[in-house]
């Protein structure tokens, strides 16, 4: 099924069930008001949401209304955890190659993850506010999952059973703040402002064969100012699957229901053409484009985003339909 | 007033108002069920809680019961944010001095902060479970505040107005996992398991003169296996006050109600005695004791915690009474 959270002036919004084709929706009133509530008591609540979903898909809901992604908050407008991986090692390799740095050996054997802020997520069509363009505003197109309760020491394979929902994320990054923060060794902080999520979160059964071995085998489409810049395969080249990412958290602690775990920037390797490397799939963040330019030309030529720029992030299913709806945001000056 | 969260089998527990002397308590039923609910709508709900608090202190509550810290969850059993600073620069200096590393200049001008997991906090008397002693189990006694909504770009002075509650934290650390994690430059992750908090969270008016300039001028008392190891002043030597810590988060994003912001390990400088340095106030985490030993003797002699060890963390007010109640935890093997 597909679930979304409608704006209603409250902090957590109102849970709605959305039809498979994203055309219509129905409030889940009487079943659960908020998505976190459904996740807290999934085995009891989700069958009721599923019933409503089937009625809605059959066109038989009496109080259905046209679904409007602009009315959406993030599926979880705030969460108890946002842990983001960097599971596409190609992304790390590119960025490091551009500055002549070696990728440490353990990057290939255990996931890189950082703990993100989860108190103030952006809706899929909310403007993204930043104080200044000088900080190097960049989008990052990612896949993210929402978990059940998963106890400490759970294995990667077991952890896959704890995935309740899948959605897309735009993990906004402020590139020029990153070097100083990483040098302080405490990880990203100011360089990671509020993250945005797709209009709907979907259960695994919606993904069919595209969900395999803990990875989502679909194409992450990124359009920057209306121009397609990325058509990256999110499946094949994911170095660590979602079960591995979750198990990484579980090494020393429990993961509780409603935790969001991200894949990191979706990234694909170059192909060799006439002895030359070509990044034919494009990119899911500008930092990667700049890394490629640096490798090829000695310096980056693409600037980061400016106020007024737009970004659209979406994934189409095997039948061509939008699976999660689109993240469509514009970059704005904070306070204007 | 003083607020706590009683265990009731649910994820968020039941909000109770606790008397000033921590002797009695009263469910806040009818006012607010959960602490997050009160924080979400503080201006409306807090005066009602304050009324109940005054009735309780006057001994006139009909349904009061003896307060038992063992029945407490963390005041916020899960939260939308746990951002922990390292605001006592003496702690950083000691740890670096022990390994002959210089403290970077910017450590003195802007706070170090890391984003912690906030999905699964421990109650004040909950056992702290760890997979193995080999990871270097350590306590960290800290002061923490709970915030209101505080918008992006708020100044340190303005941010002080957004502090709703103060409590104590035991920010458990796995010391031997830290070097590898910091080397990966993504910050603490597996090295920071579930944090515990004091039985009660208190409003600023409860602290009187002890709350000054965004710092809590009281003594952090740490007892390890029944022996007092730390009597550290939390006020004087706090390099960055809580307004500065909050404003550090606000540089690039909003801080939302119910965010928890920590001080980092409370730490005091050595005093000179007969030309020798003496750390007379003791320590609020074992890593610091080991750093002192390394500076003095060339190597550490104090081991980290073992299964069965206990830690008690408490603060007494100017009149000698416990302000927040005590964190009293034992270290146990996970799954046993």
Tab-separated table of N, CA, C and O in Angstrom, chain A residues 11-12 34 36 39-40 78-81 83 86 96 106-107 110-120 129 131 135 149 151-153 174 177 181-194 248-249 251-257 259 334, chain B residues 11-12 34 36 39-40 78-81 83 86 96 106-107 110-120 129 131 135 149 151-153 174 177 181-194 248-249 251-257 259 334:
chain	number	residue	atom	x	y	z
A	11	UNK	N	1.898	19.255	13.947
A	11	UNK	CA	3.304	18.886	13.743
A	11	UNK	C	3.459	17.568	12.993
A	11	UNK	O	4.439	17.360	12.289
A	12	UNK	N	2.517	16.661	13.193
A	12	UNK	CA	2.653	15.328	12.603
A	12	UNK	C	1.707	15.085	11.442
A	12	UNK	O	1.735	14.015	10.831
A	34	UNK	N	-1.851	9.348	12.628
A	34	UNK	CA	-0.487	9.696	12.246
A	34	UNK	C	0.262	8.443	11.806
A	34	UNK	O	-0.013	7.338	12.303
A	36	UNK	N	3.324	7.593	12.471
A	36	UNK	CA	4.106	6.997	13.561
A	36	UNK	C	3.236	6.043	14.390
A	36	UNK	O	3.706	4.991	14.834
A	39	UNK	N	3.070	2.799	12.699
A	39	UNK	CA	4.333	2.072	12.824
A	39	UNK	C	4.504	1.515	14.233
A	39	UNK	O	5.080	0.435	14.425
A	40	UNK	N	3.998	2.237	15.226
A	40	UNK	CA	4.099	1.791	16.626
A	40	UNK	C	3.301	0.513	16.860
A	40	UNK	O	3.591	-0.243	17.779
A	78	UNK	N	8.373	14.269	11.434
A	78	UNK	CA	9.512	14.202	12.356
A	78	UNK	C	9.629	12.739	12.744
A	78	UNK	O	8.647	11.998	12.700
A	79	UNK	N	10.817	12.333	13.126
A	79	UNK	CA	11.037	10.918	13.404
A	79	UNK	C	11.998	10.775	14.572
A	79	UNK	O	12.690	11.739	14.949
A	80	UNK	N	12.045	9.582	15.142
A	80	UNK	CA	12.945	9.354	16.275
A	80	UNK	C	14.356	9.007	15.789
A	80	UNK	O	15.289	8.977	16.592
A	81	UNK	N	14.514	8.781	14.484
A	81	UNK	CA	15.854	8.508	13.960
A	81	UNK	C	15.935	8.700	12.457
A	81	UNK	O	15.048	8.258	11.730
A	83	UNK	N	19.102	7.872	10.076
A	83	UNK	CA	20.475	7.379	9.965
A	83	UNK	C	20.760	7.167	8.489
A	83	UNK	O	20.083	6.375	7.830
A	86	UNK	N	26.175	5.644	3.270
A	86	UNK	CA	26.797	6.046	2.012
A	86	UNK	C	27.110	4.731	1.323
A	86	UNK	O	28.236	4.260	1.311
A	96	UNK	N	36.744	11.011	-3.836
A	96	UNK	CA	38.122	10.885	-3.338
A	96	UNK	C	39.136	10.961	-4.485
A	96	UNK	O	40.189	11.574	-4.353
A	106	UNK	N	38.572	-0.217	4.763
A	106	UNK	CA	37.364	-0.632	5.493
A	106	UNK	C	36.078	-0.020	4.926
A	106	UNK	O	34.985	-0.418	5.292
A	107	UNK	N	36.211	0.933	3.995
A	107	UNK	CA	35.010	1.456	3.325
A	107	UNK	C	34.331	0.365	2.494
A	107	UNK	O	33.148	0.454	2.207
A	110	UNK	N	32.694	-2.300	5.602
A	110	UNK	CA	31.581	-1.887	6.459
A	110	UNK	C	31.050	-0.529	6.045
A	110	UNK	O	31.787	0.339	5.589
A	111	UNK	N	29.725	-0.351	6.195
A	111	UNK	CA	29.091	0.856	5.673
A	111	UNK	C	29.553	2.116	6.393
A	111	UNK	O	29.863	2.080	7.584
A	112	UNK	N	29.610	3.189	5.678
A	112	UNK	CA	29.716	4.527	6.240
A	112	UNK	C	28.305	4.980	6.590
A	112	UNK	O	27.403	4.891	5.753
A	113	UNK	N	28.102	5.475	7.797
A	113	UNK	CA	26.787	6.026	8.146
A	113	UNK	C	26.955	7.258	9.014
A	113	UNK	O	27.892	7.337	9.808
A	114	UNK	N	26.042	8.189	8.873
A	114	UNK	CA	26.020	9.319	9.815
A	114	UNK	C	24.614	9.464	10.376
A	114	UNK	O	23.637	9.039	9.771
A	115	UNK	N	24.563	10.031	11.580
A	115	UNK	CA	23.283	10.276	12.241
A	115	UNK	C	22.815	11.658	11.826
A	115	UNK	O	23.544	12.641	11.983
A	116	UNK	N	21.614	11.734	11.263
A	116	UNK	CA	21.089	13.018	10.813
A	116	UNK	C	20.056	13.581	11.778
A	116	UNK	O	19.545	12.878	12.643
A	117	UNK	N	19.755	14.859	11.632
A	117	UNK	CA	18.689	15.470	12.422
A	117	UNK	C	17.335	14.995	11.917
A	117	UNK	O	17.142	14.842	10.707
A	118	UNK	N	16.392	14.766	12.838
A	118	UNK	CA	15.100	14.210	12.404
A	118	UNK	C	13.927	14.965	13.018
A	118	UNK	O	12.827	14.453	13.084
A	119	UNK	N	14.171	16.193	13.469
A	119	UNK	CA	13.100	16.938	14.143
A	119	UNK	C	12.289	17.813	13.197
A	119	UNK	O	11.237	18.306	13.588
A	120	UNK	N	12.758	18.004	11.960
A	120	UNK	CA	12.128	19.040	11.129
A	120	UNK	C	12.279	18.724	9.641
A	120	UNK	O	12.933	19.456	8.915
A	129	UNK	N	14.822	26.185	2.320
A	129	UNK	CA	15.368	27.500	2.665
A	129	UNK	C	16.813	27.434	3.156
A	129	UNK	O	17.164	26.616	4.003
A	131	UNK	N	20.363	30.051	4.151
A	131	UNK	CA	20.767	31.409	4.514
A	131	UNK	C	21.560	32.061	3.381
A	131	UNK	O	21.375	33.228	3.079
A	135	UNK	N	27.281	28.646	0.768
A	135	UNK	CA	27.579	27.395	1.470
A	135	UNK	C	27.635	26.178	0.539
A	135	UNK	O	27.898	25.072	0.987
A	149	UNK	N	10.580	-2.262	14.917
A	149	UNK	CA	11.528	-2.482	16.008
A	149	UNK	C	12.501	-3.573	15.584
A	149	UNK	O	12.085	-4.665	15.169
A	151	UNK	N	15.965	-5.459	17.103
A	151	UNK	CA	16.823	-5.496	18.288
A	151	UNK	C	18.317	-5.480	17.974
A	151	UNK	O	18.753	-5.858	16.881
A	152	UNK	N	19.070	-5.051	18.954
A	152	UNK	CA	20.529	-5.086	18.921
A	152	UNK	C	20.999	-6.460	18.458
A	152	UNK	O	20.360	-7.453	18.781
A	153	UNK	N	22.074	-6.506	17.710
A	153	UNK	CA	22.752	-7.718	17.210
A	153	UNK	C	22.004	-8.430	16.073
A	153	UNK	O	22.393	-9.532	15.671
A	174	UNK	N	25.252	21.053	2.371
A	174	UNK	CA	25.945	22.332	2.193
A	174	UNK	C	27.428	22.016	2.054
A	174	UNK	O	28.153	21.845	3.029
A	177	UNK	N	30.522	23.663	3.746
A	177	UNK	CA	30.643	23.534	5.209
A	177	UNK	C	31.223	22.171	5.603
A	177	UNK	O	31.595	21.959	6.760
A	181	UNK	N	33.848	20.614	8.914
A	181	UNK	CA	33.170	19.730	9.864
A	181	UNK	C	33.848	18.370	9.924
A	181	UNK	O	34.043	17.813	11.002
A	182	UNK	N	34.203	17.828	8.781
A	182	UNK	CA	34.851	16.514	8.792
A	182	UNK	C	36.231	16.613	9.455
A	182	UNK	O	36.666	15.692	10.151
A	183	UNK	N	36.886	17.751	9.284
A	183	UNK	CA	38.204	17.930	9.918
A	183	UNK	C	38.078	17.908	11.435
A	183	UNK	O	38.996	17.493	12.137
A	184	UNK	N	36.930	18.338	11.959
A	184	UNK	CA	36.702	18.312	13.410
A	184	UNK	C	36.384	16.899	13.902
A	184	UNK	O	36.314	16.664	15.104
A	185	UNK	N	36.141	15.989	12.966
A	185	UNK	CA	35.989	14.542	13.216
A	185	UNK	C	34.719	14.134	13.960
A	185	UNK	O	34.545	12.969	14.276
A	186	UNK	N	33.816	15.072	14.219
A	186	UNK	CA	32.561	14.713	14.876
A	186	UNK	C	31.447	14.423	13.859
A	186	UNK	O	30.309	14.177	14.241
A	187	UNK	N	31.778	14.480	12.568
A	187	UNK	CA	30.790	14.147	11.547
A	187	UNK	C	30.030	15.359	11.031
A	187	UNK	O	30.237	16.483	11.469
A	188	UNK	N	29.119	15.098	10.076
A	188	UNK	CA	28.285	16.160	9.507
A	188	UNK	C	27.393	16.759	10.588
A	188	UNK	O	26.882	16.038	11.438
A	189	UNK	N	27.151	18.037	10.514
A	189	UNK	CA	26.188	18.636	11.443
A	189	UNK	C	25.515	19.836	10.764
A	189	UNK	O	24.433	19.692	10.225
A	190	UNK	N	26.186	20.960	10.750
A	190	UNK	CA	25.605	22.123	10.079
A	190	UNK	C	25.537	21.911	8.566
A	190	UNK	O	24.730	22.536	7.879
A	191	UNK	N	26.379	21.025	8.056
A	191	UNK	CA	26.411	20.786	6.611
A	191	UNK	C	25.222	19.955	6.122
A	191	UNK	O	25.058	19.763	4.931
A	192	UNK	N	24.400	19.458	7.065
A	192	UNK	CA	23.234	18.666	6.680
A	192	UNK	C	21.963	19.318	7.215
A	192	UNK	O	21.497	19.000	8.314
A	193	UNK	N	21.397	20.262	6.456
A	193	UNK	CA	20.134	20.888	6.874
A	193	UNK	C	18.965	19.927	6.682
A	193	UNK	O	19.177	18.753	6.389
A	194	UNK	N	17.750	20.424	6.856
A	194	UNK	CA	16.557	19.569	6.827
A	194	UNK	C	16.442	18.757	5.535
A	194	UNK	O	16.576	19.299	4.436
A	248	UNK	N	24.226	-2.479	10.744
A	248	UNK	CA	25.337	-1.629	11.198
A	248	UNK	C	24.907	-0.815	12.428
A	248	UNK	O	25.671	-0.683	13.389
A	249	UNK	N	23.690	-0.303	12.402
A	249	UNK	CA	23.181	0.441	13.573
A	249	UNK	C	23.014	-0.510	14.749
A	249	UNK	O	23.331	-0.182	15.893
A	251	UNK	N	24.548	-3.008	15.735
A	251	UNK	CA	25.716	-3.619	16.379
A	251	UNK	C	25.762	-3.290	17.869
A	251	UNK	O	26.090	-4.142	18.685
A	252	UNK	N	25.398	-2.046	18.226
A	252	UNK	CA	25.533	-1.637	19.629
A	252	UNK	C	24.235	-1.125	20.250
A	252	UNK	O	24.227	-0.698	21.398
A	253	UNK	N	23.143	-1.120	19.470
A	253	UNK	CA	21.880	-0.618	20.044
A	253	UNK	C	20.666	-1.156	19.303
A	253	UNK	O	20.783	-1.659	18.192
A	254	UNK	N	19.499	-0.996	19.938
A	254	UNK	CA	18.245	-1.350	19.283
A	254	UNK	C	17.866	-0.267	18.280
A	254	UNK	O	18.199	0.898	18.468
A	255	UNK	N	17.146	-0.667	17.255
A	255	UNK	CA	16.541	0.293	16.330
A	255	UNK	C	15.035	0.235	16.574
A	255	UNK	O	14.447	-0.841	16.562
A	256	UNK	N	14.433	1.394	16.814
A	256	UNK	CA	13.017	1.383	17.168
A	256	UNK	C	12.120	1.776	15.995
A	256	UNK	O	12.543	2.464	15.056
A	257	UNK	N	10.880	1.345	16.068
A	257	UNK	CA	9.909	1.560	14.991
A	257	UNK	C	9.841	3.024	14.564
A	257	UNK	O	9.772	3.911	15.405
A	259	UNK	N	12.194	4.404	12.660
A	259	UNK	CA	13.529	4.877	12.290
A	259	UNK	C	13.635	4.922	10.768
A	259	UNK	O	13.158	4.014	10.082
A	334	UNK	N	16.418	31.888	2.987
A	334	UNK	CA	15.715	31.779	4.273
A	334	UNK	C	15.185	33.138	4.722
A	334	UNK	O	15.898	34.133	4.678
B	11	UNK	N	5.302	3.068	24.468
B	11	UNK	CA	6.599	3.581	24.014
B	11	UNK	C	6.953	4.921	24.642
B	11	UNK	O	8.128	5.233	24.820
B	12	UNK	N	5.948	5.727	24.911
B	12	UNK	CA	6.212	7.079	25.401
B	12	UNK	C	5.889	7.258	26.878
B	12	UNK	O	6.099	8.327	27.432
B	34	UNK	N	1.647	12.588	27.597
B	34	UNK	CA	3.070	12.387	27.317
B	34	UNK	C	3.804	13.722	27.384
B	34	UNK	O	3.225	14.776	27.088
B	36	UNK	N	6.135	14.850	25.396
B	36	UNK	CA	6.252	15.487	24.079
B	36	UNK	C	5.011	16.326	23.761
B	36	UNK	O	5.117	17.404	23.171
B	39	UNK	N	5.338	19.570	25.432
B	39	UNK	CA	6.333	20.414	24.745
B	39	UNK	C	5.778	20.958	23.435
B	39	UNK	O	6.092	22.076	23.025
B	40	UNK	N	4.939	20.164	22.773
B	40	UNK	CA	4.339	20.588	21.501
B	40	UNK	C	3.397	21.773	21.688
B	40	UNK	O	3.158	22.539	20.754
B	78	UNK	N	11.695	8.696	23.822
B	78	UNK	CA	12.279	8.853	22.478
B	78	UNK	C	12.067	10.317	22.116
B	78	UNK	O	11.150	10.965	22.621
B	79	UNK	N	12.906	10.827	21.256
B	79	UNK	CA	12.823	12.254	20.941
B	79	UNK	C	13.122	12.455	19.471
B	79	UNK	O	13.641	11.563	18.793
B	80	UNK	N	12.779	13.630	18.957
B	80	UNK	CA	13.038	13.929	17.547
B	80	UNK	C	14.472	14.404	17.333
B	80	UNK	O	14.918	14.492	16.191
B	81	UNK	N	15.186	14.689	18.425
B	81	UNK	CA	16.583	15.102	18.267
B	81	UNK	C	17.367	14.935	19.566
B	81	UNK	O	16.891	15.298	20.629
B	83	UNK	N	21.170	16.131	20.236
B	83	UNK	CA	22.389	16.748	19.705
B	83	UNK	C	23.302	17.020	20.891
B	83	UNK	O	22.937	17.756	21.806
B	86	UNK	N	30.349	19.176	23.036
B	86	UNK	CA	31.519	18.862	23.851
B	86	UNK	C	31.976	20.220	24.355
B	86	UNK	O	32.924	20.807	23.854
B	96	UNK	N	43.449	15.015	24.301
B	96	UNK	CA	44.430	15.248	23.229
B	96	UNK	C	45.860	15.298	23.780
B	96	UNK	O	46.790	14.787	23.160
B	106	UNK	N	40.019	26.155	16.129
B	106	UNK	CA	38.577	26.445	16.047
B	106	UNK	C	37.763	25.725	17.129
B	106	UNK	O	36.594	26.010	17.310
B	107	UNK	N	38.403	24.805	17.869
B	107	UNK	CA	37.706	24.185	19.001
B	107	UNK	C	37.384	25.222	20.078
B	107	UNK	O	36.487	25.017	20.890
B	110	UNK	N	34.247	27.657	18.149
B	110	UNK	CA	32.910	27.117	17.882
B	110	UNK	C	32.762	25.722	18.468
B	110	UNK	O	33.704	24.938	18.508
B	111	UNK	N	31.544	25.421	18.952
B	111	UNK	CA	31.333	24.165	19.675
B	111	UNK	C	31.530	22.939	18.787
B	111	UNK	O	31.253	22.970	17.597
B	112	UNK	N	32.024	21.892	19.393
B	112	UNK	CA	31.980	20.561	18.799
B	112	UNK	C	30.611	19.962	19.132
B	112	UNK	O	30.197	19.980	20.283
B	113	UNK	N	29.936	19.419	18.138
B	113	UNK	CA	28.664	18.738	18.424
B	113	UNK	C	28.530	17.515	17.546
B	113	UNK	O	28.997	17.505	16.419
B	114	UNK	N	27.877	16.493	18.085
B	114	UNK	CA	27.537	15.353	17.238
B	114	UNK	C	26.053	15.066	17.377
B	114	UNK	O	25.428	15.400	18.385
B	115	UNK	N	25.506	14.461	16.326
B	115	UNK	CA	24.101	14.080	16.312
B	115	UNK	C	24.007	12.666	16.866
B	115	UNK	O	24.666	11.761	16.366
B	116	UNK	N	23.214	12.492	17.920
B	116	UNK	CA	23.076	11.173	18.539
B	116	UNK	C	21.778	10.490	18.138
B	116	UNK	O	20.867	11.127	17.614
B	117	UNK	N	21.695	9.198	18.376
B	117	UNK	CA	20.453	8.459	18.153
B	117	UNK	C	19.447	8.813	19.238
B	117	UNK	O	19.819	8.958	20.403
B	118	UNK	N	18.173	8.934	18.875
B	118	UNK	CA	17.181	9.370	19.871
B	118	UNK	C	15.933	8.504	19.849
B	118	UNK	O	14.878	8.905	20.296
B	119	UNK	N	16.056	7.286	19.312
B	119	UNK	CA	14.882	6.420	19.186
B	119	UNK	C	14.676	5.490	20.377
B	119	UNK	O	13.612	4.904	20.513
B	120	UNK	N	15.686	5.387	21.248
B	120	UNK	CA	15.603	4.320	22.252
B	120	UNK	C	16.394	4.688	23.510
B	120	UNK	O	17.389	4.042	23.828
B	129	UNK	N	22.735	-2.333	28.642
B	129	UNK	CA	23.186	-3.593	28.047
B	129	UNK	C	24.230	-3.401	26.946
B	129	UNK	O	24.069	-2.565	26.060
B	131	UNK	N	27.144	-5.687	24.359
B	131	UNK	CA	27.465	-7.002	23.821
B	131	UNK	C	28.752	-7.553	24.445
B	131	UNK	O	28.842	-8.723	24.766
B	135	UNK	N	34.673	-3.557	24.200
B	135	UNK	CA	34.497	-2.304	23.466
B	135	UNK	C	34.868	-1.061	24.290
B	135	UNK	O	34.797	0.049	23.796
B	149	UNK	N	10.456	25.281	20.116
B	149	UNK	CA	10.777	25.559	18.713
B	149	UNK	C	11.731	26.744	18.668
B	149	UNK	O	11.442	27.798	19.247
B	151	UNK	N	13.890	28.925	15.771
B	151	UNK	CA	14.098	29.005	14.319
B	151	UNK	C	15.564	29.144	13.899
B	151	UNK	O	16.408	29.595	14.673
B	152	UNK	N	15.811	28.758	12.681
B	152	UNK	CA	17.108	28.935	12.040
B	152	UNK	C	17.610	30.360	12.266
B	152	UNK	O	16.796	31.279	12.292
B	153	UNK	N	18.883	30.520	12.413
B	153	UNK	CA	19.603	31.809	12.572
B	153	UNK	C	19.400	32.472	13.941
B	153	UNK	O	19.817	33.615	14.130
B	174	UNK	N	31.417	3.776	23.896
B	174	UNK	CA	32.233	2.574	23.699
B	174	UNK	C	33.582	3.038	23.152
B	174	UNK	O	33.758	3.250	21.956
B	177	UNK	N	35.672	1.645	20.183
B	177	UNK	CA	35.090	1.754	18.835
B	177	UNK	C	35.284	3.166	18.254
B	177	UNK	O	35.060	3.389	17.065
B	181	UNK	N	35.931	4.881	14.139
B	181	UNK	CA	34.804	5.673	13.639
B	181	UNK	C	35.239	7.095	13.306
B	181	UNK	O	34.854	7.637	12.270
B	182	UNK	N	36.041	7.686	14.164
B	182	UNK	CA	36.470	9.057	13.882
B	182	UNK	C	37.390	9.086	12.655
B	182	UNK	O	37.363	10.030	11.871
B	183	UNK	N	38.156	8.013	12.483
B	183	UNK	CA	39.043	7.947	11.308
B	183	UNK	C	38.224	7.925	10.016
B	183	UNK	O	38.667	8.410	8.975
B	184	UNK	N	37.016	7.375	10.081
B	184	UNK	CA	36.157	7.346	8.899
B	184	UNK	C	35.516	8.712	8.637
B	184	UNK	O	34.877	8.913	7.618
B	185	UNK	N	35.630	9.604	9.599
B	185	UNK	CA	35.264	11.023	9.492
B	185	UNK	C	33.756	11.296	9.432
B	185	UNK	O	33.343	12.426	9.255
B	186	UNK	N	32.935	10.266	9.588
B	186	UNK	CA	31.492	10.485	9.595
B	186	UNK	C	30.954	10.690	11.019
B	186	UNK	O	29.756	10.796	11.231
B	187	UNK	N	31.840	10.702	12.007
B	187	UNK	CA	31.410	10.960	13.385
B	187	UNK	C	31.078	9.703	14.163
B	187	UNK	O	31.153	8.591	13.645
B	188	UNK	N	30.703	9.892	15.428
B	188	UNK	CA	30.318	8.773	16.300
B	188	UNK	C	29.092	8.068	15.750
B	188	UNK	O	28.183	8.711	15.239
B	189	UNK	N	29.045	6.761	15.891
B	189	UNK	CA	27.828	6.069	15.493
B	189	UNK	C	27.655	4.827	16.371
B	189	UNK	O	26.945	4.854	17.357
B	190	UNK	N	28.369	3.760	16.045
B	190	UNK	CA	28.282	2.561	16.881
B	190	UNK	C	28.901	2.808	18.256
B	190	UNK	O	28.553	2.121	19.223
B	191	UNK	N	29.787	3.772	18.349
B	191	UNK	CA	30.462	4.054	19.621
B	191	UNK	C	29.554	4.780	20.617
B	191	UNK	O	29.946	4.983	21.758
B	192	UNK	N	28.364	5.163	20.177
B	192	UNK	CA	27.428	5.843	21.072
B	192	UNK	C	26.118	5.060	21.167
B	192	UNK	O	25.178	5.304	20.406
B	193	UNK	N	26.061	4.096	22.087
B	193	UNK	CA	24.811	3.342	22.273
B	193	UNK	C	23.779	4.193	23.012
B	193	UNK	O	23.991	5.389	23.211
B	194	UNK	N	22.665	3.574	23.422
B	194	UNK	CA	21.544	4.318	24.012
B	194	UNK	C	21.967	5.142	25.232
B	194	UNK	O	22.645	4.647	26.122
B	248	UNK	N	24.388	26.898	17.501
B	248	UNK	CA	25.238	26.141	16.563
B	248	UNK	C	24.370	25.259	15.658
B	248	UNK	O	24.612	25.166	14.453
B	249	UNK	N	23.366	24.637	16.230
B	249	UNK	CA	22.436	23.823	15.415
B	249	UNK	C	21.653	24.731	14.475
B	249	UNK	O	21.436	24.407	13.310
B	251	UNK	N	22.313	27.335	12.945
B	251	UNK	CA	22.987	28.044	11.845
B	251	UNK	C	22.374	27.677	10.496
B	251	UNK	O	22.207	28.535	9.633
B	252	UNK	N	22.018	26.403	10.325
B	252	UNK	CA	21.519	25.980	9.004
B	252	UNK	C	20.138	25.328	9.042
B	252	UNK	O	19.643	24.891	8.011
B	253	UNK	N	19.529	25.229	10.238
B	253	UNK	CA	18.202	24.604	10.290
B	253	UNK	C	17.415	25.033	11.533
B	253	UNK	O	17.978	25.579	12.471
B	254	UNK	N	16.120	24.762	11.509
B	254	UNK	CA	15.276	24.992	12.675
B	254	UNK	C	15.515	23.909	13.705
B	254	UNK	O	15.833	22.778	13.357
B	255	UNK	N	15.315	24.261	14.969
B	255	UNK	CA	15.300	23.266	16.044
B	255	UNK	C	13.855	23.176	16.519
B	255	UNK	O	13.239	24.193	16.824
B	256	UNK	N	13.324	21.970	16.571
B	256	UNK	CA	11.909	21.832	16.917
B	256	UNK	C	11.704	21.374	18.357
B	256	UNK	O	12.580	20.745	18.960
B	257	UNK	N	10.536	21.694	18.868
B	257	UNK	CA	10.202	21.415	20.266
B	257	UNK	C	10.478	19.961	20.645
B	257	UNK	O	10.113	19.045	19.917
B	259	UNK	N	13.559	18.851	21.211
B	259	UNK	CA	14.959	18.517	20.909
B	259	UNK	C	15.750	18.527	22.212
B	259	UNK	O	15.559	19.397	23.060
B	334	UNK	N	24.367	-7.853	27.168
B	334	UNK	CA	23.147	-7.854	26.363
B	334	UNK	C	22.612	-9.268	26.184
B	334	UNK	O	23.371	-10.189	25.876
